[in-house]
mmCIF file of C-alpha atoms in Angstrom:
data_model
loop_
_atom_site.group_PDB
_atom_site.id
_atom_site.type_symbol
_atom_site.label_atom_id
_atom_site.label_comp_id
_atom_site.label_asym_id
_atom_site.label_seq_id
_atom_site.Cartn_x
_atom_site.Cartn_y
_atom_site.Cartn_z
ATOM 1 C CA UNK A 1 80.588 69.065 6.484
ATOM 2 C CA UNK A 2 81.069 70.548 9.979
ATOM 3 C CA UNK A 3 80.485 68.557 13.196
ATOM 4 C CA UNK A 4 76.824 71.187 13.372
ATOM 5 C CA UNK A 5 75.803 70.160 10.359
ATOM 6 C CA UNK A 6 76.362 66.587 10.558
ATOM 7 C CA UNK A 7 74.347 66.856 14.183
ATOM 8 C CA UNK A 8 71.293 68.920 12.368
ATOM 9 C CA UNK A 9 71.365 66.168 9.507
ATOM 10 C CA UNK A 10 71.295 63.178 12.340
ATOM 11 C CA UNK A 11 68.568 64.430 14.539
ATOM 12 C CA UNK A 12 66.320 65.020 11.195
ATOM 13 C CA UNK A 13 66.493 62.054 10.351
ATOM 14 C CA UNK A 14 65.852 61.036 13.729
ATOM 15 C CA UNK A 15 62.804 62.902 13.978
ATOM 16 C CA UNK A 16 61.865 61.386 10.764
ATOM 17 C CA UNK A 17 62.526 57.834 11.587
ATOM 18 C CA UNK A 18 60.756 59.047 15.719
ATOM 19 C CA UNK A 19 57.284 60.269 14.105
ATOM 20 C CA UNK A 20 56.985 57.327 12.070
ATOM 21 C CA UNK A 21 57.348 54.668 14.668
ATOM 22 C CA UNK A 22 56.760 56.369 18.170
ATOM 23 C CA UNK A 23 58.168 55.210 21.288
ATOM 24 C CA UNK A 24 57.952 51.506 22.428
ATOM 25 C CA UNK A 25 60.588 49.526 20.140
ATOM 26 C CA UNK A 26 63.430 48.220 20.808
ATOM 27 C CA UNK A 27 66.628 50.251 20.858
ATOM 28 C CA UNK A 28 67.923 47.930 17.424
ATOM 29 C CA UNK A 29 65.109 48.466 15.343
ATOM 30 C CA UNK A 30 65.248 52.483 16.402
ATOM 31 C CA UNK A 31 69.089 52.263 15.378
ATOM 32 C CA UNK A 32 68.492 50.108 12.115
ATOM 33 C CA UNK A 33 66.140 52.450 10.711
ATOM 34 C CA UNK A 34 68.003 55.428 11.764
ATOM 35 C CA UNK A 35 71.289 53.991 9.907
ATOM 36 C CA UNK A 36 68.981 53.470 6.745
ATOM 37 C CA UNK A 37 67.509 56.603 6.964
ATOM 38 C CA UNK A 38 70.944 58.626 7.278
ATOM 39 C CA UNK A 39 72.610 55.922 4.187
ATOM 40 C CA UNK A 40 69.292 56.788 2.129
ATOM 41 C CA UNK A 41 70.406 60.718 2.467
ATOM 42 C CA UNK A 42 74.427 60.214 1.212
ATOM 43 C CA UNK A 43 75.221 60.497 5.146
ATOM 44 C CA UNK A 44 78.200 58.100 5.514
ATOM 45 C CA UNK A 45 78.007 56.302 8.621
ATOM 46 C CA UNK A 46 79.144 53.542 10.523
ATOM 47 C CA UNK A 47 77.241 51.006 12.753
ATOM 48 C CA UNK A 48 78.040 49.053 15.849
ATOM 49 C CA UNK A 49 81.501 50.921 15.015
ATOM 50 C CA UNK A 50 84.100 48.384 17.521
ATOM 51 C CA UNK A 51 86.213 51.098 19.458
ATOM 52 C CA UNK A 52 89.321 49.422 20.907
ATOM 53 C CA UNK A 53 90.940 50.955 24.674
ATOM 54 C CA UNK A 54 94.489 51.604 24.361
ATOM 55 C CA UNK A 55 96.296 50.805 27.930
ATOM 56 C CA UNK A 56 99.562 51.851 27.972
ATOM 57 C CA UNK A 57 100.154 51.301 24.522
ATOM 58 C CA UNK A 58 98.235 47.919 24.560
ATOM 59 C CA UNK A 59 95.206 48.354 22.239
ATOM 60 C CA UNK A 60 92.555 46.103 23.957
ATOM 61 C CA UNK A 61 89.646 44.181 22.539
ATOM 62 C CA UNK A 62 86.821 45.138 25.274
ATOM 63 C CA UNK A 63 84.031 44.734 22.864
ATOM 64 C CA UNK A 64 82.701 48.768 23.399
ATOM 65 C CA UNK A 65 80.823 49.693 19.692
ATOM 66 C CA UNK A 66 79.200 52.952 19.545
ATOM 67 C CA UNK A 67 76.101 52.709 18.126
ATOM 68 C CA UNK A 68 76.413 54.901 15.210
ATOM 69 C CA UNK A 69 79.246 57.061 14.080
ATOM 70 C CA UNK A 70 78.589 59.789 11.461
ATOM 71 C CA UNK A 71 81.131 61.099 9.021
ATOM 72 C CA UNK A 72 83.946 60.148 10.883
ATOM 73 C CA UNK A 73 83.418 62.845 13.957
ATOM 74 C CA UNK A 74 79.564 62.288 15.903
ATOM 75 C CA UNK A 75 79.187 59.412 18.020
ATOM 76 C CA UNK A 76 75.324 58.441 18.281
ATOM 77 C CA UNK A 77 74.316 56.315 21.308
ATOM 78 C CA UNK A 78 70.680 54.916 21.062
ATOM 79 C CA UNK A 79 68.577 54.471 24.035
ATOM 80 C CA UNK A 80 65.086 53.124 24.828
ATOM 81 C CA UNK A 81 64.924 53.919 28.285
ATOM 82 C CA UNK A 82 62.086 55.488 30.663
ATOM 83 C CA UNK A 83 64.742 57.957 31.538
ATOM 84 C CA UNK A 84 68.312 59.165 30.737
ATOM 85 C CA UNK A 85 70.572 58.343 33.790
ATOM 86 C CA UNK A 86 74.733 59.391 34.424
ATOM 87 C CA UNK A 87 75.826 56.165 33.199
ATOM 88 C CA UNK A 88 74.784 56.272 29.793
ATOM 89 C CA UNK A 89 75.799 60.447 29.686
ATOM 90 C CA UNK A 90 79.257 58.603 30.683
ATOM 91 C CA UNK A 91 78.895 55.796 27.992
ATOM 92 C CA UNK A 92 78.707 58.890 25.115
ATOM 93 C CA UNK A 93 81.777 60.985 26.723
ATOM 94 C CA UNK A 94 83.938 57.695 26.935
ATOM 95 C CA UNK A 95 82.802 56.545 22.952
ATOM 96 C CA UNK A 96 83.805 60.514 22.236
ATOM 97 C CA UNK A 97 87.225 60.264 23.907
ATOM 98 C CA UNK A 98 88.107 56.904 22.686
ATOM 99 C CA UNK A 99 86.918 58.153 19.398
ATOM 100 C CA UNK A 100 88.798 61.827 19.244
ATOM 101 C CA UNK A 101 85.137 63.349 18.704
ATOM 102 C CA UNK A 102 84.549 66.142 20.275
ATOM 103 C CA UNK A 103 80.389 65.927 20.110
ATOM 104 C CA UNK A 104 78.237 63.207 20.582
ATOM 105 C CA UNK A 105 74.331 62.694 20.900
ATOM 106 C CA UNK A 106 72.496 60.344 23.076
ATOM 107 C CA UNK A 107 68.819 59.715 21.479
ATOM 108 C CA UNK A 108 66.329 58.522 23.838
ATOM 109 C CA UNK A 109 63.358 57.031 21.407
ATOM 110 C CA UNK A 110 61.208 55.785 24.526
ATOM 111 C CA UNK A 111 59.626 59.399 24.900
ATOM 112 C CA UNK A 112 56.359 60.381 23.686
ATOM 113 C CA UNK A 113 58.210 63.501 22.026
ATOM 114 C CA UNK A 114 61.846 63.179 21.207
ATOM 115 C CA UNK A 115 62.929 66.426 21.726
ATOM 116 C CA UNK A 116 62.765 65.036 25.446
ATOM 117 C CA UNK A 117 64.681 62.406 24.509
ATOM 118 C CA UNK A 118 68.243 64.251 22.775
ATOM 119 C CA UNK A 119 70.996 65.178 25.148
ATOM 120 C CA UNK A 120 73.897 66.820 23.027
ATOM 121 C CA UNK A 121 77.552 65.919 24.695
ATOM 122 C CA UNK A 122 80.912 67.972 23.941
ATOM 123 C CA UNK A 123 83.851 68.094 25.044
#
């Protein structure tokens, strides 16, 4: 499955898992049914995935996880914010690069729609 496909699957499901609970959870319990939802479909994906820095050939323990990484190549951050701001654009682009993926989506469920709430990343 290609990195677009993988990204159509993800935000279906997260529409899915969006209309059935709305905004005004908390980011885990948006994240825990969007990993169900995407195990329930044959997705394989990873949660709180650690992601190690490498310093200069030191691999360092700094406790970063990405929320949810799909097949091996998306990285899917999870908010529940009243708004998007740089730092967590810069969160997603540092999980990609420390990840090799070269797409990542930051979900905002704290919108009344979520299509307000996706922000696709590449690099």
């Amino acid at each position: 499955m290609d990195v677009n496909q993988v990204t159509h699957k993800v935000l279906n499901c997260a529409f899915e898992v969006h209309t059935a609970l709305g905004p005004g959870l908390l980011e885990s319990a948006y994240k825990e049914c969007l990993f169900y939802e995407l195990t329930l479909r044959g997705i394989y994906v990873e949660k709180e995935k650690p992601m190690p820095l490498v310093f200069k050939e030191v691999k360092l323990d700094c406790g970063y996880r990405i929320d949810l990484f799909v097949e091996n190549q998306l990285v899917v951050e999870l908010k529940a914010v009243d708004a998007i701001h740089d730092v967590h654009i810069a969160q997603v682009l540092t999980y990609m690069r420390l990840s090799n993926s070269k797409v990542g989506l930051l979900l905002n469920f704290d919108v009344t729609s979520l299509k307000n709430g996706i922000k696709r990343l590449a690099l």
